[in-house]
Amino acid sequence: MNIASILGKFCYSGVCLKSVCKSRVNPFRIQVLRMGLLTEGSPLTWEETKALAEHVRQHGIEQFINLYKKLRDRTGDVLKWGDEVEYIIVKFDDENQRATVSLRADEILPELQKKELEDPQNVKSLWRPEYGAYMIEGTPGKPYGGLLAHFNIVEANMKFRRAEASTLLKDGEVIMSITNFPRLGCPGFTSPPYEPTPSSGVTRSHFFPDESIYPGHPRFKTLTSNIRHRRGEKMAVNLPIFRDVNTKIPVDNYHELEKGVAQPDCVYMDAMGMGMGCCCLQLTFQACCITEARTLYDQLAPLCPIMLALSAASPIYRGYLTEVDCRWNVISASVDCRTREERGLEPLKNNKFRIQKSRYDSIDSYLSPEHEKYNDIQIVHDPNIYRRLREGGIDHPLALHVAHLFIRDTVSLFSEKVNQDDENDTDHFENIQSTNWQTMRFKPPPPNSRIGWRVEFRPCEAQLTDFENAAYVCFVVLLTRVILSYRLNFVLPISKVDENMQRAQRRGACTQEKFWFRRDVRSPDADVYAEMTINEIVNGKDGVFPGLVPLIESYLSGMDVDADTHCSVQQYLKLIQRRAAGEISTMATWMREFVTQHPAYQKDSVVSEKINYDLLKTAHGIQTGSIAAPTLLGSSNVSKTNEDIPKAFTKMMNKDCP
Ligand code: ADP
Ligand code: MG
Ligand code: MG
């Protein structure tokens, strides 16, 4: 049993939402066992946290400088990578034909984490809490490596995780990797049911009761309260409603209750949980050195909107069909802690900066010196912090990136973490880093670890089935290999990436929208951009662009791969190709069609209890394989349950370290 090392891992990452100690904790006194020492800490109040904002910032910057000095020359790390899938615990009430979210994550998680506590080196899965009291997050027990054959075990591991969690469920409960629970925020959407409390508690929402926030650690409620306090008013999300023939405008009366905030033709939401309570699919990979990590960060950033559109899976919010297919802007607004001054609604008086984006948004700058010229939007930063980073030996683009992350204040601080050793601790750095929830994350190695420089790819929506999740993950990891071996260049001016992020979320974007893309990805100098469909980007456009999948095929054709892995990878690429071509639907389109064709649908954009129940029942049937879904998955997917790695395998290159 090695509790210290497990908790040590949790603790390094400051306020990352999932970096939560596993013990069932008293909300006001947490005990953290770290490096053999038992320390105690409690979340500070907003006033205390606010007063320490500069302290966290200053020490966070010193910590980054120290870490950078120690680790900038670290090299020779091999490719390692892993996925993260988030799930919602759904409860079906078959008698009343209702589906709700079950608030049992804090009962299930300690059970799921038992094996890890006993033998952390030899578990097949790791489980972490997420924002919702109805959510859990699973990752493989250890990261995958550089063997092509590892693509053949991703899906099996996902299936194992789903089965493992399912053994702990009660009658009527299932776990589903759906991006959003369609009736999240509707009356009685939780089991057990709770009333929202608009004038008390941490969320103060008309829709989302505080009991829906994971109760097993104080961090989640502290963040909720502090983000709202910092903003100075409630969170506000307005999603344009999908206008069907009988859709009622105004949608409801919230535009009167919350004048000037809720818009009459929108689905209005007012809680952090309406965004952070959504699920996603993320992946992290290790680069051989910092330069490769910076390259991959930059090259994948323009692919974020493309993957967002391709993975679109959340068209329904608070029981209404909307004009969007993805969660991104919803989460972004749900944690937008900028004050009115920072949002440009009032002249700057108490705050330092106008800030263009929420702390949850797409990235604002590229990291490699050769991509500086594409940083064409304002990178707001404090010149003193930038100067200190430069004095600390950090180059211009990286200093700008870190200084920009550090325009944000800490929104969660624990008493035990206030005073730190800047030579050896990184909690203050991680505090700010891990609450900048961007499309990409550049992750320095944790102190004194064997982990190298990593990059996290964060835009994808959670897919319904393990087959799809595995396909998306393998596709992105293969893309990283293709980018490195062919030295491809996808970099666009950041303003165009931002424009693509907005296009990616529109209804039907995967097949209807065009996206800015580089015309010639094989020439670093040809700065010519064209608007292309996802189909053209993924499958190629004659004479213009070979297509991402053909590029991957070409990369793979030179490699010796066992037949079984080859077959799996082909199935995964096929799924991506067919989604891109519109031959099969995204989950978002599939859900829209299910709702609009349901006999109880009144053409009024409303997803009633009954429609929601039938939708989720059918989706669950697809997830378990009992219902065929040719329009969503095609017909060819084979279920991978074999976790054996064949003896003969090819190692994917870690292209000669630059
Ligand atoms: P987060 O920053 O989202 O909290 P974690 O650090 O917990 O993420 O890890 C997320 C993913 O990174 C997991 O899938 C895990 O398997 C993978 N991972 C763990 N170690 C490494 C590594 N050395 N290199 C690359 N990926 C890793
Ligand atoms: Mg997560
Ligand atoms: Mg993550």
XYZ file of C-alpha atoms and ligand atoms in Angstrom:
687
model
C 0.000 0.000 0.000
C 1.443 3.323 -1.003
C -0.986 6.017 -0.012
C 1.667 8.701 0.151
C 2.615 8.396 -3.489
C -0.985 8.371 -4.628
C -1.951 11.377 -2.636
C 1.288 13.053 -3.606
C 0.192 12.759 -7.214
C -3.159 14.297 -6.424
C -1.721 17.124 -4.532
C 0.781 18.451 -6.988
C -1.839 19.715 -9.300
C -3.227 22.404 -7.081
C -6.794 23.128 -7.986
C -7.283 20.878 -10.946
C -10.906 19.836 -10.605
C -10.024 16.203 -10.470
C -6.988 16.430 -8.255
C -8.965 15.527 -5.249
C -7.905 13.300 -2.437
C -9.858 10.144 -2.342
C -10.675 9.916 1.342
C -14.265 10.712 2.273
C -13.620 14.046 3.788
C -15.251 16.344 6.201
C -15.962 19.384 4.057
C -14.177 21.759 6.385
C -11.095 19.830 7.372
C -9.284 17.803 4.818
C -6.379 15.643 5.670
C -3.677 15.244 3.142
C -1.013 12.644 3.575
C 1.933 13.852 1.641
C 5.543 12.792 1.682
C 4.864 10.964 4.886
C 3.659 14.058 6.671
C 0.137 14.549 7.743
C -0.913 18.103 7.152
C -4.283 19.635 7.509
C -5.920 22.293 5.488
C -9.189 23.953 4.893
C -10.463 26.009 1.986
C -10.033 29.710 2.577
C -12.971 32.057 2.266
C -13.266 34.181 -0.858
C -12.057 37.262 1.034
C -8.982 35.371 2.273
C -8.350 33.879 -1.147
C -8.705 37.247 -2.837
C -6.254 38.822 -0.412
C -3.692 36.149 -1.360
C -4.098 36.503 -5.132
C -0.829 38.389 -5.593
C 0.983 35.993 -3.275
C -0.125 32.996 -5.359
C 0.759 34.801 -8.567
C 4.226 35.853 -7.463
C 5.182 32.506 -6.018
C 3.574 30.658 -8.912
C 5.827 32.546 -11.312
C 8.943 31.855 -9.210
C 7.965 28.202 -9.086
C 7.628 28.063 -12.857
C 11.006 29.731 -13.322
C 12.664 27.234 -10.976
C 10.953 24.321 -12.599
C 11.889 25.530 -16.056
C 15.540 25.927 -15.087
C 15.666 22.362 -13.839
C 13.712 20.770 -16.638
C 14.182 22.732 -19.845
C 16.971 20.464 -21.034
C 15.246 17.276 -20.043
C 15.229 15.090 -23.110
C 14.867 11.527 -24.323
C 11.396 10.880 -22.936
C 9.423 8.426 -25.003
C 5.889 8.688 -26.294
C 3.394 7.881 -23.572
C -0.243 8.801 -23.740
C -3.571 8.189 -22.113
C -7.240 9.066 -22.391
C -9.740 10.441 -19.888
C -13.424 9.649 -20.265
C -16.113 11.199 -18.092
C -19.388 9.468 -17.374
C -22.793 10.422 -16.013
C -24.637 8.059 -13.669
C -28.127 7.915 -15.162
C -31.060 6.386 -13.322
C -34.028 4.987 -15.243
C -37.438 4.843 -13.633
C -39.134 2.438 -16.024
C -42.483 2.584 -14.295
C -42.827 6.339 -14.701
C -40.748 6.491 -17.894
C -38.347 9.050 -16.450
C -34.572 9.370 -16.468
C -32.632 11.356 -13.867
C -28.987 11.755 -12.836
C -28.100 9.748 -9.768
C -26.126 11.655 -7.146
C -24.089 8.667 -6.016
C -20.574 9.378 -7.260
C -19.331 9.811 -3.697
C -20.608 6.339 -2.793
C -19.229 4.666 -5.891
C -15.823 6.352 -6.142
C -14.274 5.069 -2.895
C -15.143 1.552 -4.029
C -13.689 2.142 -7.478
C -10.496 3.521 -5.938
C -9.895 0.663 -3.494
C -7.697 -1.330 -5.852
C -5.570 1.711 -6.604
C -5.000 2.341 -2.917
C -3.904 -1.233 -2.392
C -1.674 -1.651 -5.424
C -1.281 1.580 -7.407
C 1.296 0.109 -9.796
C -0.910 -2.689 -11.003
C -4.371 -1.376 -11.628
C -6.089 -1.334 -14.983
C -8.066 1.822 -14.271
C -7.897 5.007 -12.256
C -11.022 6.782 -11.077
C -11.417 10.429 -10.114
C -14.271 12.671 -9.065
C -15.582 15.325 -11.386
C -17.677 18.420 -10.809
C -21.075 16.730 -10.752
C -22.250 14.555 -7.869
C -23.497 12.319 -10.700
C -20.171 12.156 -12.592
C -17.090 9.952 -12.500
C -13.935 10.061 -14.592
C -11.917 7.026 -15.656
C -8.438 6.740 -17.136
C -6.263 3.740 -17.916
C -4.230 2.435 -14.970
C -1.050 3.552 -16.616
C -0.338 5.441 -19.786
C 0.067 3.648 -23.100
C 3.410 3.656 -24.847
C 4.861 3.953 -28.298
C 3.758 0.617 -29.714
C 1.275 0.591 -32.548
C -0.288 -2.397 -30.820
C -1.366 -0.140 -27.981
C -4.099 1.211 -30.250
C -5.589 -2.222 -29.949
C -6.070 -2.111 -26.191
C -7.580 1.354 -25.736
C -11.131 0.258 -26.449
C -10.792 -2.895 -24.362
C -9.603 -0.809 -21.434
C -12.522 1.581 -21.864
C -14.875 -1.389 -21.845
C -13.199 -2.751 -18.754
C -13.674 0.593 -17.008
C -17.321 0.800 -17.950
C -17.938 -2.759 -16.764
C -16.001 -2.147 -13.557
C -18.045 0.929 -12.666
C -21.267 -0.802 -13.682
C -20.828 -3.511 -11.039
C -21.330 -0.867 -8.341
C -24.596 0.483 -9.664
C -28.012 -0.027 -8.174
C -31.109 -1.215 -9.992
C -32.070 1.175 -12.754
C -28.684 2.929 -12.787
C -26.325 2.911 -15.760
C -23.205 4.896 -16.566
C -23.230 6.770 -19.841
C -20.477 8.734 -21.541
C -22.884 11.363 -22.836
C -21.627 14.932 -23.050
C -24.669 16.507 -21.441
C -27.661 15.052 -19.648
C -30.404 16.534 -21.853
C -32.642 17.612 -18.972
C -29.867 18.832 -16.690
C -31.368 21.727 -14.750
C -35.026 20.747 -15.309
C -37.271 20.330 -12.259
C -36.555 17.031 -10.492
C -33.599 16.088 -12.731
C -31.677 14.476 -9.861
C -32.168 11.319 -7.813
C -32.878 11.973 -5.035
C -34.660 15.164 -6.075
C -33.558 18.524 -4.654
C -34.868 22.039 -5.054
C -32.515 24.670 -6.437
C -31.898 27.606 -4.074
C -31.622 30.843 -6.108
C -31.021 33.009 -3.071
C -28.798 30.874 -0.888
C -25.941 28.389 -1.076
C -22.923 28.377 -3.380
C -24.572 28.212 -6.820
C -27.668 30.400 -6.332
C -29.269 28.947 -9.406
C -32.863 28.657 -10.530
C -31.965 25.270 -11.999
C -28.967 23.540 -10.442
C -29.226 22.558 -6.751
C -25.998 22.594 -4.735
C -26.551 18.919 -3.941
C -25.679 18.154 -7.587
C -22.081 19.263 -6.936
C -19.684 16.487 -5.928
C -19.769 16.593 -2.124
C -16.722 14.427 -1.400
C -14.247 17.309 -1.437
C -14.681 20.991 -0.598
C -12.832 22.119 -3.711
C -15.813 21.971 -6.041
C -18.141 24.076 -3.921
C -15.328 26.480 -3.078
C -14.646 27.020 -6.774
C -18.337 27.530 -7.455
C -18.702 30.135 -4.778
C -15.426 31.944 -5.493
C -15.948 32.118 -9.242
C -19.380 33.660 -8.659
C -18.013 36.070 -6.079
C -15.169 37.123 -8.306
C -17.507 37.777 -11.212
C -19.681 39.852 -8.891
C -22.898 38.365 -10.204
C -24.409 35.018 -11.121
C -23.109 33.046 -14.059
C -25.115 33.643 -17.250
C -25.322 31.332 -20.230
C -27.718 32.148 -23.085
C -27.984 29.583 -25.854
C -30.162 30.437 -28.857
C -33.080 28.014 -28.964
C -33.634 25.870 -32.059
C -36.702 27.403 -33.691
C -39.156 24.753 -34.772
C -42.630 25.543 -36.117
C -44.284 25.599 -32.673
C -41.355 26.897 -30.637
C -42.523 29.433 -28.095
C -40.632 32.720 -27.863
C -39.991 33.925 -25.203
C -38.805 30.497 -24.177
C -39.952 31.011 -20.572
C -40.146 33.904 -18.144
C -36.534 34.066 -16.985
C -35.939 37.155 -19.128
C -38.369 38.894 -16.752
C -36.992 37.360 -13.583
C -33.402 38.147 -14.568
C -33.850 41.333 -16.564
C -31.001 42.252 -18.860
C -29.316 38.915 -18.167
C -31.577 36.176 -19.513
C -32.463 36.605 -23.178
C -36.023 35.795 -24.274
C -35.126 33.719 -27.343
C -32.472 31.721 -25.542
C -32.199 28.794 -23.205
C -30.936 30.605 -20.127
C -28.683 28.894 -17.582
C -27.160 30.372 -14.460
C -24.894 27.818 -12.831
C -21.322 26.610 -13.030
C -22.727 23.086 -12.945
C -24.657 23.543 -16.191
C -21.252 23.667 -17.913
C -18.799 21.930 -15.617
C -21.423 19.242 -15.173
C -20.881 18.205 -18.825
C -18.604 15.316 -19.820
C -15.716 15.304 -22.255
C -13.020 13.143 -23.759
C -9.427 14.281 -23.269
C -6.027 12.889 -24.037
C -2.544 13.660 -22.842
C 0.710 12.693 -24.451
C 4.318 12.987 -23.498
C 6.843 14.564 -25.821
C 10.523 13.693 -26.011
C 11.484 17.198 -24.877
C 10.127 20.688 -24.377
C 10.626 21.679 -28.027
C 8.580 18.754 -29.286
C 5.881 19.541 -26.693
C 5.731 23.131 -27.926
C 5.527 21.968 -31.529
C 2.681 19.578 -30.813
C 0.835 22.156 -28.736
C 0.986 24.590 -31.638
C 0.179 22.116 -34.375
C -2.800 20.620 -32.576
C -4.342 23.960 -31.583
C -5.824 24.576 -35.076
C -7.210 21.027 -35.020
C -9.229 21.696 -31.823
C -12.219 23.277 -33.573
C -12.122 20.564 -36.217
C -12.233 17.834 -33.573
C -14.900 19.706 -31.634
C -17.191 19.763 -34.686
C -16.364 16.160 -35.523
C -17.184 15.006 -31.994
C -20.284 17.215 -31.531
C -22.584 15.456 -29.077
C -24.598 17.976 -27.071
C -27.488 19.779 -28.816
C -29.930 19.731 -25.873
C -29.727 21.941 -22.773
C -32.190 22.217 -19.922
C -34.703 20.183 -21.892
C -34.608 22.258 -25.094
C -33.127 21.691 -28.520
C -30.730 24.560 -29.193
C -28.880 26.040 -32.132
C -25.572 24.587 -30.942
C -24.170 21.088 -31.182
C -21.384 21.330 -28.585
C -20.791 22.138 -24.917
C -17.815 24.476 -25.310
C -19.370 27.939 -25.005
C -21.677 26.689 -22.273
C -18.783 25.657 -20.022
C -16.874 28.755 -20.986
C -19.688 31.016 -19.763
C -20.456 28.801 -16.784
C -17.047 29.560 -15.198
C -16.531 33.043 -16.580
C -15.197 34.738 -13.455
C -14.350 38.038 -15.200
C -15.803 41.126 -13.560
C -17.932 43.608 -15.485
C -14.842 45.792 -15.853
C -12.790 42.930 -17.254
C -15.597 42.068 -19.678
C -15.580 45.629 -20.957
C -19.025 46.530 -19.622
C -17.690 49.187 -17.266
C -14.578 51.361 -17.305
C -11.552 49.843 -15.565
C -11.397 51.007 -11.976
C -10.677 48.159 -9.593
C -9.284 45.686 -12.111
C -6.119 45.763 -14.156
C -7.154 44.398 -17.533
C -9.840 44.095 -20.141
C -9.908 40.372 -20.802
C -11.359 38.986 -24.035
C -12.091 35.432 -22.955
C -13.253 33.332 -20.031
C -10.630 31.264 -18.229
C -12.279 28.304 -19.979
C -11.685 28.984 -23.669
C -9.501 28.343 -26.674
C -5.780 29.104 -26.424
C -4.544 32.629 -27.135
C -1.001 32.084 -28.337
C 1.356 29.621 -29.937
C 4.437 28.575 -28.013
C 7.153 27.971 -30.597
C 9.303 30.948 -31.646
C 8.663 30.168 -35.321
C 4.921 30.566 -34.786
C 5.043 33.926 -33.047
C 3.926 35.707 -36.181
C 0.584 33.892 -36.032
C -0.216 35.278 -32.578
C -2.491 37.931 -34.034
C -4.840 38.534 -31.111
C -4.035 40.561 -28.049
C -2.236 38.485 -25.410
C -3.214 40.355 -22.280
C -0.502 40.181 -19.614
C 1.171 42.056 -16.809
C 4.462 43.494 -18.137
C 6.120 43.070 -14.738
C 5.378 39.373 -14.679
C 6.524 39.012 -18.268
C 9.759 40.832 -17.385
C 10.370 38.590 -14.378
C 9.906 35.496 -16.551
C 12.387 36.861 -19.101
C 14.890 37.605 -16.334
C 14.354 34.016 -15.220
C 15.650 32.854 -18.605
C 12.359 32.138 -20.311
C 12.052 33.039 -23.987
C 9.498 35.457 -25.399
C 6.620 33.197 -26.516
C 6.743 30.975 -23.445
C 7.016 33.970 -21.110
C 4.016 35.516 -22.852
C 2.035 32.293 -22.508
C 2.732 31.988 -18.778
C 2.208 35.707 -18.115
C -1.133 35.424 -19.921
C -2.238 32.427 -17.833
C -1.329 34.472 -14.777
C -3.753 37.326 -15.502
C -6.249 35.054 -13.733
C -6.627 35.157 -9.972
C -6.636 32.035 -7.864
C -10.209 30.905 -7.258
C -9.468 28.158 -4.754
C -6.849 28.100 -2.057
C -6.298 25.848 0.950
C -4.700 27.046 4.159
C -2.047 24.325 4.104
C -0.918 25.412 0.637
C -0.337 29.086 1.277
C 3.312 28.917 2.284
C 5.500 26.947 -0.031
C 9.067 26.223 -0.927
C 9.391 27.766 -4.387
C 12.465 25.676 -5.187
C 10.625 22.405 -4.806
C 6.885 23.024 -4.782
C 4.749 23.922 -7.780
C 1.307 24.210 -6.234
C 0.935 27.928 -6.808
C 1.936 27.506 -10.442
C -0.482 24.593 -10.805
C -3.190 26.550 -9.008
C -3.360 29.036 -11.890
C -2.330 26.641 -14.675
C -5.010 24.073 -13.868
C -7.816 26.641 -13.677
C -7.007 27.943 -17.145
C -9.238 25.415 -18.877
C -8.165 25.858 -22.482
C -8.430 23.766 -25.621
C -4.785 22.706 -25.213
C -2.702 22.506 -22.061
C 1.076 22.643 -21.956
C 2.079 20.547 -18.954
C 5.541 20.799 -17.425
C 6.893 17.704 -15.702
C 5.830 17.439 -12.052
C 8.776 18.056 -9.712
C 10.983 15.053 -8.962
C 9.060 12.692 -11.196
C 9.810 10.457 -14.097
C 7.160 12.207 -16.153
C 8.269 14.403 -19.044
C 6.875 17.467 -20.864
C 3.299 16.728 -21.884
C 0.518 18.229 -23.918
C -3.174 17.731 -23.271
C -5.762 17.821 -26.047
C -9.046 18.949 -24.496
C -11.750 19.926 -27.036
C -13.497 16.607 -27.807
C -16.980 15.841 -26.616
C -17.553 12.490 -24.910
C -18.835 9.881 -27.351
C -21.562 7.419 -26.521
C -19.667 4.166 -27.142
C -16.218 2.901 -26.246
C -15.677 2.205 -29.936
C -16.157 5.875 -30.801
C -14.122 7.177 -27.872
C -11.284 4.819 -28.791
C -11.525 5.908 -32.428
C -11.219 9.619 -31.604
C -8.347 9.066 -29.203
C -6.375 6.844 -31.588
C -7.014 9.265 -34.448
C -5.529 12.198 -32.520
C -2.533 10.219 -31.260
C -1.847 9.032 -34.822
C -2.092 12.625 -36.011
C 0.654 13.611 -33.583
C 2.929 10.959 -35.148
C 2.070 12.122 -38.646
C 2.727 15.758 -37.746
C 6.152 14.874 -36.367
C 7.244 12.468 -39.070
C 6.114 14.519 -42.049
C 6.849 17.809 -40.295
C 3.387 19.070 -41.184
C 2.309 22.592 -40.491
C -1.309 23.296 -39.521
C -0.667 26.624 -37.859
C -3.145 29.430 -38.702
C -3.422 32.923 -37.291
C -5.012 32.471 -33.852
C -7.885 34.764 -34.838
C -8.859 32.216 -37.497
C -8.695 29.384 -34.965
C -11.041 31.412 -32.748
C -13.389 31.971 -35.664
C -13.323 28.202 -36.316
C -14.162 27.500 -32.646
C -17.395 29.441 -33.030
C -18.271 27.839 -36.354
C -17.585 24.383 -34.882
C -20.391 24.720 -32.367
C -23.165 25.676 -34.759
C -25.948 23.230 -35.466
C -24.812 20.703 -38.051
C -21.299 22.222 -38.289
C -19.652 18.885 -38.969
C -21.231 18.729 -42.406
C -22.533 22.266 -42.996
C -19.733 24.624 -42.024
C -16.451 25.548 -43.593
C -13.329 26.091 -41.539
C -10.182 28.077 -42.101
C -7.363 25.701 -42.899
C -3.858 25.894 -44.297
C -3.772 25.260 -48.005
C -0.401 23.606 -47.954
C 0.392 21.789 -44.737
C 3.661 20.509 -46.130
C 5.294 23.839 -46.666
C 6.190 25.871 -43.632
C 6.288 29.100 -45.623
C 3.151 29.073 -47.725
C 0.868 31.208 -45.567
C -2.227 30.725 -47.655
C -5.499 29.758 -46.073
C -8.665 28.351 -47.515
C -12.083 27.567 -46.118
C -12.718 23.855 -46.158
C -15.362 21.469 -44.940
C -14.544 18.846 -42.325
C -14.925 16.302 -45.115
C -12.224 18.015 -47.155
C -9.960 18.325 -44.131
C -10.362 14.704 -43.059
C -10.718 12.955 -46.415
C -8.845 15.344 -48.687
C -9.595 17.788 -51.448
C -8.279 17.168 -54.929
C -5.256 19.202 -55.726
C -5.448 21.136 -52.467
C -5.037 18.962 -49.423
C -4.373 15.227 -49.103
C -6.643 14.835 -46.037
C -5.799 13.868 -42.483
C -6.830 10.230 -42.827
C -4.936 9.658 -46.098
C -1.883 11.162 -44.387
C -2.285 8.752 -41.474
C -2.744 5.865 -43.935
C 0.429 6.829 -45.683
C 2.295 6.958 -42.370
C 0.956 3.550 -41.380
C 1.689 1.955 -44.733
C 5.384 2.100 -44.009
C 4.976 0.244 -40.740
C 4.803 -3.374 -39.890
C 1.655 -3.874 -37.912
C -0.079 -7.027 -36.759
C -3.324 -7.872 -38.526
C -5.537 -7.394 -35.483
C -4.255 -3.922 -34.668
C -4.429 -3.007 -38.337
C -8.072 -4.050 -38.408
C -8.934 -1.983 -35.295
C -7.161 1.112 -36.549
C -8.896 0.800 -39.912
C -12.287 0.634 -38.181
C -11.449 3.745 -36.188
C -10.299 5.701 -39.216
C -13.359 4.575 -41.130
C -15.641 5.954 -38.418
C -13.885 9.325 -38.520
C -13.966 9.380 -42.331
C -17.635 8.535 -42.539
C -18.595 11.110 -39.902
C -16.610 13.724 -41.770
C -18.250 12.783 -45.060
C -21.725 12.930 -43.493
C -22.384 9.265 -44.320
C -23.057 8.739 -40.637
C -24.148 11.290 -38.039
C -22.481 12.950 -35.132
C -24.144 12.175 -31.800
C -25.545 15.712 -31.881
C -27.319 15.111 -35.184
C -28.441 11.670 -34.080
C -29.998 13.154 -30.928
C -31.748 15.915 -32.868
C -33.221 13.372 -35.239
C -34.320 11.121 -32.407
C -36.148 13.984 -30.710
C -37.760 15.474 -33.806
C -38.995 12.057 -34.965
C -40.337 11.041 -31.573
C -44.154 10.625 -31.646
C -44.515 12.792 -28.509
C -42.490 15.673 -29.950
C -44.676 18.743 -30.425
C -42.361 20.585 -32.839
C -41.757 23.040 -30.011
C -38.062 22.309 -29.263
C -39.044 20.760 -25.930
C -37.408 17.513 -24.870
C -39.999 16.215 -22.431
C -39.443 13.662 -19.657
C -40.774 10.915 -21.915
C -38.639 11.894 -24.906
C -35.589 12.195 -22.666
C -36.284 8.751 -21.201
C -36.680 7.130 -24.610
C -33.645 8.948 -25.987
C -31.405 7.796 -23.169
C -32.834 4.258 -23.154
C -32.113 3.954 -26.864
C -28.668 5.502 -26.454
C -27.948 3.061 -23.656
C -29.048 0.195 -25.894
C -26.600 1.412 -28.547
C -23.876 1.729 -25.945
C -24.321 -1.877 -24.827
C -24.710 -3.176 -28.370
C -28.305 -4.362 -27.956
C -29.623 -1.748 -30.395
C -28.011 -1.287 -33.795
C -27.293 2.286 -34.825
C -26.139 2.266 -38.431
C -26.782 5.981 -38.838
C -24.501 6.798 -35.899
C -21.825 4.117 -36.081
C -22.083 2.586 -39.519
C -22.359 -1.155 -39.597
C -18.781 -2.244 -39.471
C -17.603 -1.646 -35.956
C -16.293 -4.708 -34.205
C -16.096 -4.682 -30.490
C -12.555 -4.859 -29.163
C -12.312 -6.725 -25.924
C -8.933 -8.384 -26.379
C -6.254 -6.796 -24.268
C -3.373 -9.001 -25.401
C -0.567 -7.195 -27.102
C 0.730 -9.320 -29.964
C 4.348 -10.416 -29.741
C 5.372 -8.872 -33.034
C 4.898 -5.171 -32.893
C 6.193 -1.993 -34.363
C 7.343 0.840 -32.251
C 6.035 4.218 -33.317
C 8.826 6.564 -33.812
C 9.606 9.312 -31.436
C 11.095 11.309 -34.261
C 14.684 12.236 -33.528
C 14.471 14.656 -30.704
C 14.910 18.189 -32.049
P -5.139 15.999 -15.855
O -4.079 17.020 -16.107
O -6.276 16.126 -16.776
O -5.513 15.900 -14.413
P -3.578 13.551 -15.542
O -2.237 14.092 -15.319
O -4.253 12.896 -14.392
O -4.517 14.616 -16.251
O -3.487 12.473 -16.689
C -4.380 12.387 -17.698
C -3.944 11.363 -18.704
O -2.540 11.386 -18.847
C -4.308 9.947 -18.344
O -4.913 9.374 -19.450
C -2.991 9.260 -18.096
O -3.001 7.910 -18.493
C -2.074 10.056 -18.962
N -0.682 10.029 -18.499
C -0.218 9.718 -17.292
N 1.151 9.799 -17.278
C 1.515 10.190 -18.494
C 2.762 10.452 -19.117
N 3.910 10.329 -18.473
N 2.736 10.856 -20.377
C 1.592 10.993 -21.041
N 0.402 10.746 -20.530
C 0.346 10.342 -19.277
Mg -12.042 15.628 -16.023
Mg -7.661 16.280 -18.214
